[in-house]
Amino acid sequence: MAVRTRRLTGTGLSEKAARRLTITVLLAPAILVILLLFMGGLVTGFLRSLGYFPLIGLNDFNFDAYSIIFTDNGFIRSFILTFHIAFTSTLIASILAVASAMLLRPAFRGKRFVQFIFSLNLTIPHLVGAVGVLYLFSGSGLVSRLATGAGLIDSPAGFPAMVNDPWAIGIIIQYVWKEIPFIGVIVLAILLSVGEDYESVARSLGANRWQAFRNVTLPLIMPGVVSASVIVFAFTFGAFEIPWLLGSTFPKALPVLAFESYTDVDLAARPQAMAMAMVIAVMSSLMILAYMKVSRRYVRS
Amino acid sequence: MADTRIEPTAAGAGGVAPEDKERRFSWRITGRWVGITGLLAFLVAPIVPLFIWSISFRWFYPAILPTEYSARAWTEVITPHNDVLGVAWNTALIALVVTALSILLGVPAGRALGLYEFRGKRLVEWMILAPIIVPGLAVVLGIHVLFIRAGLSNSIPGVILVHLVPTLPYMTLVMSGVFANYDTDFELQARSLGASRWATQRLITLPAIFPGVVVGALFAFIISWSQYVLTLLIGGGQVQTLPLLLFGFVRSDPAIAGALSVVFILPAVIVLLLSSRYLSGDNAAVGGIGNI
């Protein structure tokens, strides 16, 4: 084995050293890029949030930016709104995605077509979906026109505010629309690889359909649902363009608030923008860690 | 097993044993089709007004369909003067380079994570996951500061680099899922039978991991293709891509926005058509994302 390894790696290194070298060489480029860009961006943002900006003569560290944003009522409202958007979208999308995957699991006529439409959605950019939701659900949108045609309302003003509204309904609709296929494709992949044997056994032992799903199928797909919904939560918590297009003017979603402070002509708002970015980073990480811990425990039991 | 049985009319093939609980059974079938129809309608609904707007000329409330149609928006989109196709090409080029770089960096990293156990592996996994968990906007402000200093802001290379932040983790994750189910003995056998290193990679490794590379590349391409805020900030208005162009027309000219949206969807659909057989559920790579 040692001889073969030596011959294959083409060096005189021991097997263990050669293995370590292989791993390092394979990982180094990706790690380097992530360290430089991601960690570099995060650390720079953090320093700037502490007011460290040597170029304009700010050389000391302080927490002014943090105390400003945390005492700002608008920021707190934005934070609550952003959490509401991420939590509600992820919850609804996860439930509907599991239901969709169960619907699409068995063989049926036209399954290939249905699956194509299902995964087609994965490739449609978020922004296009947002524009579509805007043209569907705005006051003069298609749904409002249909409601008028059906005699339900008689002017755009009679249509409930679903876009640029304080409850972020339009934003949530867009995220649910986009993320059902994302979570659904992952769940479907697991369902197909697990097969229906376990469920059949449970059924033959007297479990009803719901019990078989709840106690057999759900625990099997849960790890996949957790992983996918973590990605969705992180994305919806930090996404910018959807709330920028479909969100209300007050309160604004956190990413919108941070972006606007950053591009503000007043340079004094920059540390606050950076502080908001740090809050977004820390809070989304914390919530995701907590969620993973809780759901992992739930999955095991 | 009852789940897989379908009414003969629906399955077409027939040969399905008659179900003893006839009435309840057909309710289930009806429910399934209502569910599937509802799902499809919901998924397609937001795309419908975009198509209609793109060919509309007069479409005032409360008309359900346009009262007059026109090819104006499409003429504007296609005419070279407005350079929409140039911008589309620019966007595609950026996405292609980002995808290529993601493959180049992500496949080896995925191989290391999927095949080997080593000290500090958890740390490396968390580092690769971090850009997925931490929202892009939270890091791009800091990256912007760094890029201004490095002269990378307002440039296409800068935009390409910043797009790697969300794409590389996906590529690596997908590939680590693929390599976790990969047997290196085939490579060793090929080498011991005299195949060169390059021939082994090309004839043994590549075919085995290809479906995973396709799925990862598809994700990378689409993430870059639809990127908005990273391009806006790092490109500084100097790098024009389709999402930026589209955003500008959403409120001012729904017809143009509709046509641009269709242009925006098309390449992704083509990419999906080319790779759909790899996305069809039983591909281990898709499940790879579920392995966080």
Coordinates of C-alpha atoms in Angstrom, one line a residue:
Chain A
M1 CA 0.0 0.0 0.0
A2 CA 2.8 2.4 0.9
V3 CA 4.6 1.6 -2.3
R4 CA 1.6 2.2 -4.3
T5 CA 0.8 5.5 -2.6
R6 CA 4.4 6.6 -3.2
R7 CA 4.2 5.7 -6.8
L8 CA 0.8 7.4 -7.2
T9 CA 1.7 10.6 -5.5
G10 CA 5.1 10.7 -7.2
T11 CA 7.0 11.8 -4.2
G12 CA 9.0 10.3 -1.5
L13 CA 6.6 11.2 1.2
S14 CA 5.1 8.8 3.7
E15 CA 1.6 7.7 3.2
K16 CA 0.3 9.9 6.1
A17 CA 2.2 13.0 5.0
A18 CA 1.1 12.4 1.4
R19 CA -2.5 12.2 2.5
R20 CA -2.2 15.4 4.5
L21 CA -0.6 17.1 1.5
T22 CA -3.4 15.9 -0.8
I23 CA -6.1 17.3 1.6
T24 CA -4.3 20.6 1.9
V25 CA -3.8 21.0 -1.8
L26 CA -7.5 20.1 -2.5
L27 CA -8.9 22.5 0.1
A28 CA -6.5 25.4 0.0
P29 CA -7.8 27.3 -3.0
A30 CA -11.5 27.3 -1.9
I31 CA -10.6 28.1 1.7
L32 CA -8.3 30.9 0.6
V33 CA -11.1 32.5 -1.5
I34 CA -13.6 32.2 1.4
L35 CA -11.1 33.5 3.9
L36 CA -10.1 36.5 1.8
L37 CA -13.6 37.5 0.7
F38 CA -16.0 36.3 3.3
M39 CA -13.9 36.6 6.5
G40 CA -12.1 39.7 5.1
G41 CA -15.5 41.4 4.4
L42 CA -16.8 40.4 7.8
V43 CA -13.8 41.7 9.7
T44 CA -13.6 44.9 7.8
G45 CA -17.3 45.5 8.4
F46 CA -16.8 44.8 12.1
L47 CA -13.9 47.3 12.3
R48 CA -15.9 49.9 10.5
S49 CA -18.9 49.4 12.7
L50 CA -16.6 50.2 15.7
G51 CA -15.9 53.6 14.0
Y52 CA -12.4 52.6 12.9
F53 CA -11.9 54.5 9.6
P54 CA -8.3 55.8 9.4
L55 CA -8.8 57.4 6.0
I56 CA -11.1 60.1 7.4
G57 CA -9.1 60.4 10.7
L58 CA -11.1 58.0 12.9
N59 CA -8.6 55.9 14.7
D60 CA -10.3 54.8 17.9
F61 CA -12.9 52.2 18.6
N62 CA -16.3 52.8 20.1
F63 CA -19.8 51.3 20.2
D64 CA -21.6 54.5 19.2
A65 CA -23.0 53.0 16.1
Y66 CA -24.5 50.1 18.1
S67 CA -26.0 52.3 20.8
I68 CA -27.5 54.5 18.1
I69 CA -29.2 51.7 16.2
F70 CA -30.3 49.8 19.3
T71 CA -32.0 52.8 20.8
D72 CA -33.7 53.6 17.5
N73 CA -37.3 52.5 17.5
G74 CA -37.3 52.2 13.7
F75 CA -34.4 49.7 13.9
I76 CA -36.2 47.5 16.4
R77 CA -39.4 47.5 14.3
S78 CA -37.3 46.6 11.2
F79 CA -35.7 43.7 13.1
I80 CA -39.1 42.4 14.2
L81 CA -40.4 42.7 10.6
T82 CA -37.4 40.9 9.2
F83 CA -37.8 38.1 11.6
H84 CA -41.5 37.8 10.8
I85 CA -40.7 37.7 7.1
A86 CA -38.0 35.0 7.4
F87 CA -39.9 32.9 10.0
T88 CA -43.3 33.0 8.3
S89 CA -41.9 32.4 4.8
T90 CA -39.7 29.5 5.9
L91 CA -42.5 27.8 7.9
I92 CA -45.2 28.1 5.2
A93 CA -42.7 27.1 2.4
S94 CA -41.4 24.0 4.4
I95 CA -44.9 22.7 5.1
L96 CA -46.1 23.2 1.5
A97 CA -42.8 21.8 0.2
V98 CA -43.3 18.5 2.2
A99 CA -46.9 18.3 1.0
S100 CA -45.8 18.9 -2.6
A101 CA -43.1 16.3 -2.4
M102 CA -45.6 13.7 -1.1
L103 CA -47.9 14.7 -3.9
L104 CA -45.2 14.3 -6.5
R105 CA -43.7 11.0 -5.1
P106 CA -46.0 8.3 -6.7
A107 CA -46.0 7.6 -10.4
F108 CA -48.7 9.3 -12.3
R109 CA -49.4 10.4 -15.9
G110 CA -47.7 13.6 -16.7
K111 CA -45.3 13.3 -13.8
R112 CA -42.3 14.4 -15.9
F113 CA -44.1 17.5 -17.0
V114 CA -45.2 18.4 -13.5
Q115 CA -41.7 17.8 -12.2
F116 CA -40.3 20.0 -14.9
I117 CA -42.6 22.9 -14.0
F118 CA -41.7 22.2 -10.3
S119 CA -38.0 22.4 -10.9
L120 CA -38.3 25.2 -13.5
N121 CA -39.2 27.5 -10.6
L122 CA -35.7 26.9 -9.1
T123 CA -34.1 28.6 -12.1
I124 CA -36.4 31.7 -12.2
P125 CA -34.6 34.6 -10.6
H126 CA -36.1 36.0 -7.3
L127 CA -36.4 39.4 -8.9
V128 CA -38.6 38.1 -11.8
G129 CA -40.8 36.4 -9.2
A130 CA -41.0 39.6 -7.3
V131 CA -42.0 41.6 -10.4
G132 CA -44.6 38.9 -11.1
V133 CA -46.0 39.1 -7.6
L134 CA -46.1 42.9 -7.9
Y135 CA -48.1 42.7 -11.2
L136 CA -50.4 40.1 -9.7
F137 CA -51.2 41.5 -6.2
S138 CA -50.8 45.3 -6.4
G139 CA -53.9 47.4 -6.2
S140 CA -54.3 47.5 -10.0
G141 CA -52.8 44.1 -10.4
L142 CA -54.2 41.1 -12.2
V143 CA -55.9 39.6 -9.1
S144 CA -57.5 42.9 -8.3
R145 CA -58.8 43.2 -11.9
L146 CA -60.2 39.7 -11.7
A147 CA -61.9 40.6 -8.3
T148 CA -63.4 43.7 -10.0
G149 CA -64.6 41.6 -12.9
A150 CA -66.2 39.2 -10.5
G151 CA -67.9 42.1 -8.8
L152 CA -66.1 41.6 -5.5
I153 CA -64.6 45.1 -5.4
D154 CA -65.2 48.2 -7.5
S155 CA -61.9 50.1 -7.3
P156 CA -58.2 49.3 -6.7
A157 CA -58.7 50.9 -3.3
G158 CA -61.1 48.1 -2.4
F159 CA -58.4 45.5 -2.8
P160 CA -56.6 44.5 0.4
A161 CA -53.0 45.8 0.5
M162 CA -50.8 42.8 -0.3
V163 CA -47.8 44.7 -1.8
N164 CA -45.7 47.3 0.0
D165 CA -47.9 46.5 3.0
P166 CA -46.9 46.5 6.7
W167 CA -47.5 42.8 7.1
A168 CA -45.1 42.0 4.2
I169 CA -47.7 39.7 2.6
G170 CA -46.3 40.2 -0.9
I171 CA -42.8 39.4 0.2
I172 CA -43.9 36.3 2.0
I173 CA -45.9 35.1 -1.1
Q174 CA -42.8 35.6 -3.3
Y175 CA -40.6 33.7 -0.9
V176 CA -43.1 30.8 -0.5
W177 CA -43.5 30.7 -4.3
K178 CA -39.7 30.5 -4.9
E179 CA -38.7 28.2 -2.0
I180 CA -41.4 25.5 -2.2
P181 CA -39.5 23.9 -5.2
F182 CA -36.2 24.4 -3.5
I183 CA -37.1 22.5 -0.3
G184 CA -39.4 20.2 -2.3
V185 CA -36.7 19.0 -4.7
I186 CA -34.5 18.1 -1.7
V187 CA -37.3 16.3 0.1
L188 CA -38.4 14.5 -3.0
A189 CA -34.8 13.2 -3.5
I190 CA -34.8 11.8 0.0
L191 CA -38.3 10.3 -0.4
L192 CA -37.3 8.5 -3.6
S193 CA -34.0 7.2 -2.1
V194 CA -35.7 5.9 1.0
G195 CA -38.6 4.3 -0.8
E196 CA -42.0 3.4 0.6
D197 CA -41.1 0.1 2.3
Y198 CA -40.9 1.5 5.8
E199 CA -44.2 3.2 5.4
S200 CA -45.8 -0.1 4.0
V201 CA -44.5 -2.0 7.1
A202 CA -46.0 0.6 9.4
R203 CA -49.3 0.5 7.5
S204 CA -49.4 -3.3 7.6
L205 CA -48.8 -3.2 11.4
G206 CA -51.9 -1.1 11.7
A207 CA -50.8 2.5 11.5
N208 CA -53.2 4.8 9.7
R209 CA -52.0 7.0 6.9
W210 CA -51.3 10.0 9.1
Q211 CA -49.5 7.9 11.8
A212 CA -47.3 6.3 9.1
F213 CA -46.4 9.7 7.8
R214 CA -45.9 11.3 11.2
N215 CA -43.9 8.5 12.8
V216 CA -42.1 7.0 9.8
T217 CA -41.8 9.2 6.8
L218 CA -41.5 12.6 8.6
P219 CA -38.5 11.6 10.8
L220 CA -36.8 10.2 7.7
I221 CA -37.1 13.4 5.7
M222 CA -36.7 15.8 8.6
P223 CA -32.9 16.2 8.4
G224 CA -33.3 17.3 4.8
V225 CA -36.2 19.6 5.6
V226 CA -34.1 21.2 8.4
S227 CA -31.0 21.7 6.2
A228 CA -33.1 23.2 3.4
S229 CA -35.1 25.4 5.7
V230 CA -32.0 26.7 7.3
I231 CA -30.8 27.9 3.9
V232 CA -34.2 29.4 3.2
F233 CA -34.3 31.2 6.6
A234 CA -30.8 32.6 6.2
F235 CA -31.6 33.8 2.7
T236 CA -35.0 35.4 3.5
F237 CA -33.5 37.1 6.6
G238 CA -30.8 38.7 4.6
A239 CA -32.2 39.2 1.2
F240 CA -32.4 42.7 -0.1
E241 CA -34.1 43.1 -3.5
I242 CA -37.4 41.5 -2.6
P243 CA -38.2 43.7 0.3
W244 CA -36.8 46.7 -1.6
L245 CA -39.4 46.1 -4.3
L246 CA -42.3 44.6 -2.4
G247 CA -41.7 46.0 1.1
S248 CA -43.4 48.9 2.9
T249 CA -41.7 52.3 3.5
F250 CA -41.9 51.9 7.2
P251 CA -40.8 49.7 8.8
K252 CA -38.2 48.5 6.3
A253 CA -36.5 45.1 6.2
L254 CA -33.1 45.2 7.9
P255 CA -31.1 44.6 4.7
V256 CA -32.9 47.5 3.1
L257 CA -32.2 49.7 6.1
A258 CA -28.5 48.7 6.1
F259 CA -28.1 49.3 2.4
E260 CA -29.7 52.7 2.5
S261 CA -27.6 53.8 5.5
Y262 CA -24.5 52.6 3.6
T263 CA -25.3 54.5 0.4
D264 CA -26.4 57.5 2.4
V265 CA -24.6 60.7 1.3
D266 CA -23.9 61.3 5.0
L267 CA -20.7 59.4 5.7
A268 CA -21.5 59.5 9.4
A269 CA -24.2 56.8 8.7
R270 CA -21.6 54.3 7.5
P271 CA -20.7 52.9 10.9
Q272 CA -24.4 52.4 11.6
A273 CA -24.8 50.6 8.3
M274 CA -21.8 48.3 9.2
A275 CA -23.3 47.8 12.7
M276 CA -26.6 46.7 11.1
A277 CA -24.7 44.4 8.8
M278 CA -23.0 42.8 11.9
V279 CA -26.4 42.5 13.6
I280 CA -27.8 40.7 10.5
A281 CA -24.8 38.4 10.5
V282 CA -24.8 37.6 14.2
M283 CA -28.6 37.2 14.6
S284 CA -29.1 35.0 11.5
S285 CA -26.2 32.8 12.6
L286 CA -27.5 32.6 16.2
M287 CA -31.1 31.8 15.1
I288 CA -29.9 29.2 12.7
L289 CA -27.7 27.5 15.3
A290 CA -30.6 27.5 17.8
Y291 CA -32.9 26.1 15.2
M292 CA -30.5 23.4 14.3
K293 CA -30.0 22.4 17.9
V294 CA -33.7 22.3 18.7
S295 CA -34.7 20.4 15.5
R296 CA -31.8 17.9 15.7
R297 CA -33.0 17.0 19.2
Y298 CA -36.5 16.7 17.8
V299 CA -35.3 14.5 14.9
R300 CA -33.5 12.1 17.2
S301 CA -36.3 11.5 19.6
Chain B
M1 CA -48.1 0.6 -1.3
A2 CA -51.6 2.0 -1.8
D3 CA -50.0 5.3 -2.4
T4 CA -48.5 4.3 -5.7
R5 CA -51.7 3.0 -7.1
I6 CA -53.4 5.2 -9.5
E7 CA -56.9 5.0 -11.0
P8 CA -56.6 3.2 -14.4
T9 CA -57.9 6.3 -16.2
A10 CA -55.2 8.4 -14.6
A11 CA -52.4 5.9 -15.0
G12 CA -53.4 5.0 -18.6
A13 CA -51.7 1.7 -18.4
G14 CA -54.4 -0.1 -16.5
G15 CA -53.6 -3.5 -14.9
V16 CA -54.1 -2.0 -11.4
A17 CA -56.0 -4.2 -9.0
P18 CA -59.4 -2.8 -8.1
E19 CA -59.3 -1.2 -4.7
D20 CA -61.6 -2.6 -2.1
K21 CA -62.4 0.8 -0.5
E22 CA -63.5 2.2 -3.9
R23 CA -65.1 5.4 -2.6
R24 CA -62.4 6.6 -0.3
F25 CA -59.8 5.7 -2.9
S26 CA -61.2 7.9 -5.6
W27 CA -61.4 10.7 -3.1
R28 CA -57.7 10.4 -2.6
I29 CA -57.0 10.5 -6.3
T30 CA -59.2 13.5 -6.7
G31 CA -57.5 15.2 -3.8
R32 CA -54.1 14.4 -5.3
W33 CA -55.0 16.0 -8.6
V34 CA -56.6 19.0 -7.0
G35 CA -53.4 19.4 -5.1
I36 CA -51.1 19.0 -8.1
T37 CA -53.3 21.4 -10.2
G38 CA -53.3 24.0 -7.4
L39 CA -49.5 23.7 -7.0
L40 CA -48.9 24.1 -10.7
A41 CA -51.2 27.1 -10.9
F42 CA -49.5 28.8 -7.9
L43 CA -46.0 28.2 -9.4
V44 CA -47.0 29.5 -12.9
A45 CA -49.2 32.4 -11.7
P46 CA -46.5 35.1 -11.2
I47 CA -45.1 34.5 -14.7
V48 CA -48.4 35.0 -16.5
P49 CA -48.7 38.8 -16.1
L50 CA -45.1 39.3 -17.2
F51 CA -45.8 37.7 -20.6
I52 CA -49.1 39.6 -21.0
W53 CA -47.4 42.9 -20.1
S54 CA -44.6 42.3 -22.5
I55 CA -47.1 42.4 -25.5
S56 CA -49.6 44.9 -24.2
F57 CA -50.0 48.4 -25.4
R58 CA -53.1 49.6 -23.5
W59 CA -53.9 47.7 -20.3
F60 CA -55.7 49.9 -17.9
Y61 CA -57.5 48.9 -14.7
P62 CA -60.0 47.1 -14.6
A63 CA -59.4 45.4 -18.0
I64 CA -58.5 41.8 -17.3
L65 CA -56.7 41.5 -20.6
P66 CA -55.0 44.3 -22.6
T67 CA -57.4 46.3 -24.8
E68 CA -54.6 46.8 -27.4
Y69 CA -51.5 44.7 -28.1
S70 CA -48.2 45.9 -29.5
A71 CA -44.6 44.6 -30.1
R72 CA -43.2 47.8 -28.8
A73 CA -41.5 46.4 -25.7
W74 CA -40.0 43.5 -27.7
T75 CA -38.7 45.9 -30.4
E76 CA -37.1 48.0 -27.7
V77 CA -35.5 45.0 -26.1
I78 CA -34.1 43.7 -29.4
T79 CA -33.0 46.9 -31.0
P80 CA -29.2 47.2 -30.8
H81 CA -29.4 50.9 -29.8
N82 CA -30.7 49.9 -26.3
D83 CA -28.0 47.2 -26.0
V84 CA -30.2 44.9 -23.9
L85 CA -28.7 41.9 -25.6
G86 CA -25.3 43.2 -24.8
V87 CA -26.2 43.5 -21.2
A88 CA -27.7 40.0 -21.3
W89 CA -24.5 38.7 -22.8
N90 CA -22.5 40.5 -20.1
T91 CA -24.6 38.9 -17.4
A92 CA -24.2 35.5 -19.0
L93 CA -20.4 35.9 -19.3
I94 CA -20.0 36.9 -15.7
A95 CA -22.2 33.9 -14.7
L96 CA -20.2 31.5 -16.9
V97 CA -16.8 32.7 -15.4
V98 CA -18.2 32.4 -11.9
T99 CA -19.5 28.9 -12.6
A100 CA -16.1 27.8 -14.1
L101 CA -14.3 29.2 -11.1
S102 CA -16.7 27.6 -8.7
I103 CA -16.1 24.2 -10.4
L104 CA -12.4 24.7 -10.4
L105 CA -12.3 25.5 -6.6
G106 CA -15.3 23.6 -5.4
V107 CA -14.7 20.2 -6.9
P108 CA -11.3 19.7 -5.2
A109 CA -12.6 21.0 -1.9
G110 CA -15.7 18.8 -2.1
R111 CA -13.4 15.8 -2.8
A112 CA -11.4 16.6 0.3
L113 CA -14.5 16.9 2.5
G114 CA -16.3 14.0 1.0
L115 CA -13.5 11.4 1.0
Y116 CA -11.3 12.2 3.9
E117 CA -11.5 12.4 7.7
F118 CA -9.0 14.8 9.1
R119 CA -8.3 17.0 12.1
G120 CA -10.2 20.3 11.8
K121 CA -12.7 19.0 9.3
R122 CA -15.6 20.4 11.3
L123 CA -14.0 23.8 11.3
V124 CA -13.4 23.7 7.5
E125 CA -17.0 22.6 7.0
W126 CA -18.3 25.5 9.1
M127 CA -16.1 27.9 7.1
I128 CA -17.6 26.7 3.9
L129 CA -21.1 26.8 5.3
A130 CA -20.7 30.3 6.8
P131 CA -21.3 32.2 3.5
I132 CA -24.6 30.3 3.1
I133 CA -25.7 31.0 6.7
V134 CA -24.6 34.7 6.9
P135 CA -26.5 36.8 4.4
G136 CA -24.6 38.3 1.6
L137 CA -25.6 41.8 2.4
A138 CA -23.9 41.5 5.8
V139 CA -20.5 40.9 4.3
V140 CA -20.7 42.8 1.0
L141 CA -20.5 46.2 2.7
G142 CA -17.1 45.1 4.2
I143 CA -16.0 43.5 0.9
H144 CA -16.9 46.8 -0.8
V145 CA -14.5 48.7 1.5
L146 CA -11.7 46.1 0.7
F147 CA -12.4 46.2 -3.0
I148 CA -12.2 50.0 -3.2
R149 CA -8.7 49.7 -1.6
A150 CA -7.7 46.9 -4.0
G151 CA -9.1 48.7 -7.1
L152 CA -11.6 45.9 -7.7
S153 CA -14.7 48.0 -7.2
N154 CA -16.7 49.1 -10.2
S155 CA -15.1 46.4 -12.3
I156 CA -16.2 43.1 -13.8
P157 CA -13.4 41.1 -12.1
G158 CA -14.6 42.5 -8.7
V159 CA -18.2 41.5 -9.5
I160 CA -17.1 38.0 -10.5
L161 CA -15.1 37.6 -7.3
V162 CA -17.9 38.8 -5.0
H163 CA -20.3 36.3 -6.8
L164 CA -18.1 33.5 -5.7
V165 CA -19.1 34.2 -2.1
P166 CA -22.6 32.6 -2.5
T167 CA -21.8 30.2 -5.3
L168 CA -18.6 28.4 -4.0
P169 CA -20.3 27.0 -0.8
Y170 CA -23.1 25.5 -2.9
M171 CA -20.7 23.9 -5.3
T172 CA -18.5 22.5 -2.5
L173 CA -21.5 21.2 -0.6
V174 CA -23.0 19.4 -3.6
M175 CA -19.6 17.9 -4.5
S176 CA -18.9 16.8 -1.0
G177 CA -22.2 14.9 -1.1
V178 CA -21.1 13.3 -4.4
F179 CA -17.7 12.3 -3.2
A180 CA -19.1 10.9 0.1
N181 CA -20.7 8.1 -2.2
Y182 CA -17.6 7.8 -4.4
D183 CA -15.2 4.9 -4.5
T184 CA -11.6 5.8 -5.1
D185 CA -10.7 2.2 -5.7
F186 CA -11.7 2.6 -9.4
E187 CA -9.1 5.3 -9.7
L188 CA -6.4 3.1 -8.1
Q189 CA -7.3 0.2 -10.4
A190 CA -7.1 2.5 -13.5
R191 CA -3.7 3.8 -12.3
S192 CA -2.4 0.3 -11.6
L193 CA -3.5 -0.8 -15.1
G194 CA -1.3 1.9 -16.5
A195 CA -3.6 4.8 -17.0
S196 CA -2.0 8.2 -16.7
R197 CA -3.2 10.6 -14.0
W198 CA -4.9 12.7 -16.6
A199 CA -6.6 9.7 -18.3
T200 CA -7.8 8.5 -14.9
Q201 CA -9.4 11.9 -14.1
R202 CA -11.0 12.1 -17.5
L203 CA -12.2 8.5 -17.9
I204 CA -12.9 7.4 -14.3
T205 CA -13.4 10.4 -12.0
L206 CA -15.2 12.8 -14.3
P207 CA -17.9 10.4 -15.5
A208 CA -18.6 9.3 -12.0
I209 CA -19.0 12.9 -10.6
F210 CA -20.5 14.5 -13.7
P211 CA -24.1 14.5 -12.6
G212 CA -23.1 16.3 -9.4
V213 CA -21.0 18.8 -11.3
V214 CA -24.0 19.6 -13.5
V215 CA -26.2 20.2 -10.5
G216 CA -23.6 22.3 -8.7
A217 CA -22.8 24.3 -11.9
L218 CA -26.6 24.9 -12.5
F219 CA -26.9 26.3 -8.9
A220 CA -23.8 28.5 -9.4
F221 CA -24.9 29.8 -12.8
I222 CA -28.4 30.7 -11.5
I223 CA -27.1 32.3 -8.3
S224 CA -24.7 34.5 -10.3
W225 CA -27.2 35.2 -13.1
S226 CA -29.9 36.5 -10.8
Q227 CA -27.6 38.3 -8.4
Y228 CA -28.8 41.9 -7.7
V229 CA -27.4 43.6 -4.6
L230 CA -23.8 42.2 -4.8
T231 CA -23.5 43.5 -8.4
L232 CA -25.2 46.8 -7.6
L233 CA -22.8 47.6 -4.8
I234 CA -19.5 46.2 -6.1
G235 CA -20.3 47.1 -9.7
G236 CA -21.1 50.6 -8.6
G237 CA -23.4 51.2 -11.6
Q238 CA -20.4 50.7 -13.9
V239 CA -21.2 47.0 -14.4
Q240 CA -24.6 46.7 -15.9
T241 CA -26.4 43.3 -15.7
L242 CA -30.0 42.2 -16.5
P243 CA -31.3 42.3 -12.9
L244 CA -30.2 46.0 -12.5
L245 CA -31.7 46.8 -15.9
L246 CA -35.0 45.1 -15.0
F247 CA -35.3 46.8 -11.7
G248 CA -35.1 50.2 -13.4
F249 CA -38.2 49.5 -15.5
V250 CA -40.5 47.8 -12.9
R251 CA -42.4 50.9 -11.9
S252 CA -41.9 53.1 -14.9
D253 CA -42.6 50.7 -17.8
P254 CA -44.3 47.4 -17.0
A255 CA -44.2 46.4 -20.7
I256 CA -40.5 46.7 -20.9
A257 CA -40.1 45.1 -17.5
G258 CA -42.3 42.2 -18.7
A259 CA -40.2 41.6 -21.8
L260 CA -36.9 41.9 -19.8
S261 CA -38.3 39.4 -17.3
V262 CA -38.9 36.9 -20.1
V263 CA -35.3 37.5 -21.4
F264 CA -34.1 37.0 -17.8
I265 CA -35.9 33.7 -17.5
L266 CA -34.9 32.2 -20.9
P267 CA -31.3 31.2 -20.4
A268 CA -32.0 29.6 -17.0
V269 CA -34.8 27.6 -18.7
I270 CA -32.4 26.4 -21.4
V271 CA -29.8 25.5 -18.8
L272 CA -32.5 23.6 -16.9
L273 CA -33.6 21.8 -20.1
L274 CA -30.0 20.7 -20.7
S275 CA -29.6 19.4 -17.1
S276 CA -33.1 18.4 -16.1
R277 CA -32.4 14.7 -16.2
Y278 CA -29.7 15.3 -13.5
L279 CA -32.1 17.2 -11.3
S280 CA -34.9 14.6 -11.4
G281 CA -34.8 13.7 -7.8
D282 CA -32.8 10.5 -7.5
N283 CA -29.5 12.3 -8.1
A284 CA -27.5 12.0 -4.9
A285 CA -26.1 15.5 -5.5
V286 CA -29.5 17.1 -5.0
G287 CA -29.7 15.4 -1.6
G288 CA -26.1 16.6 -1.0
I289 CA -27.5 19.9 0.0
G290 CA -29.6 18.2 2.6
N291 CA -26.4 17.0 4.3
I292 CA -25.5 20.1 6.2

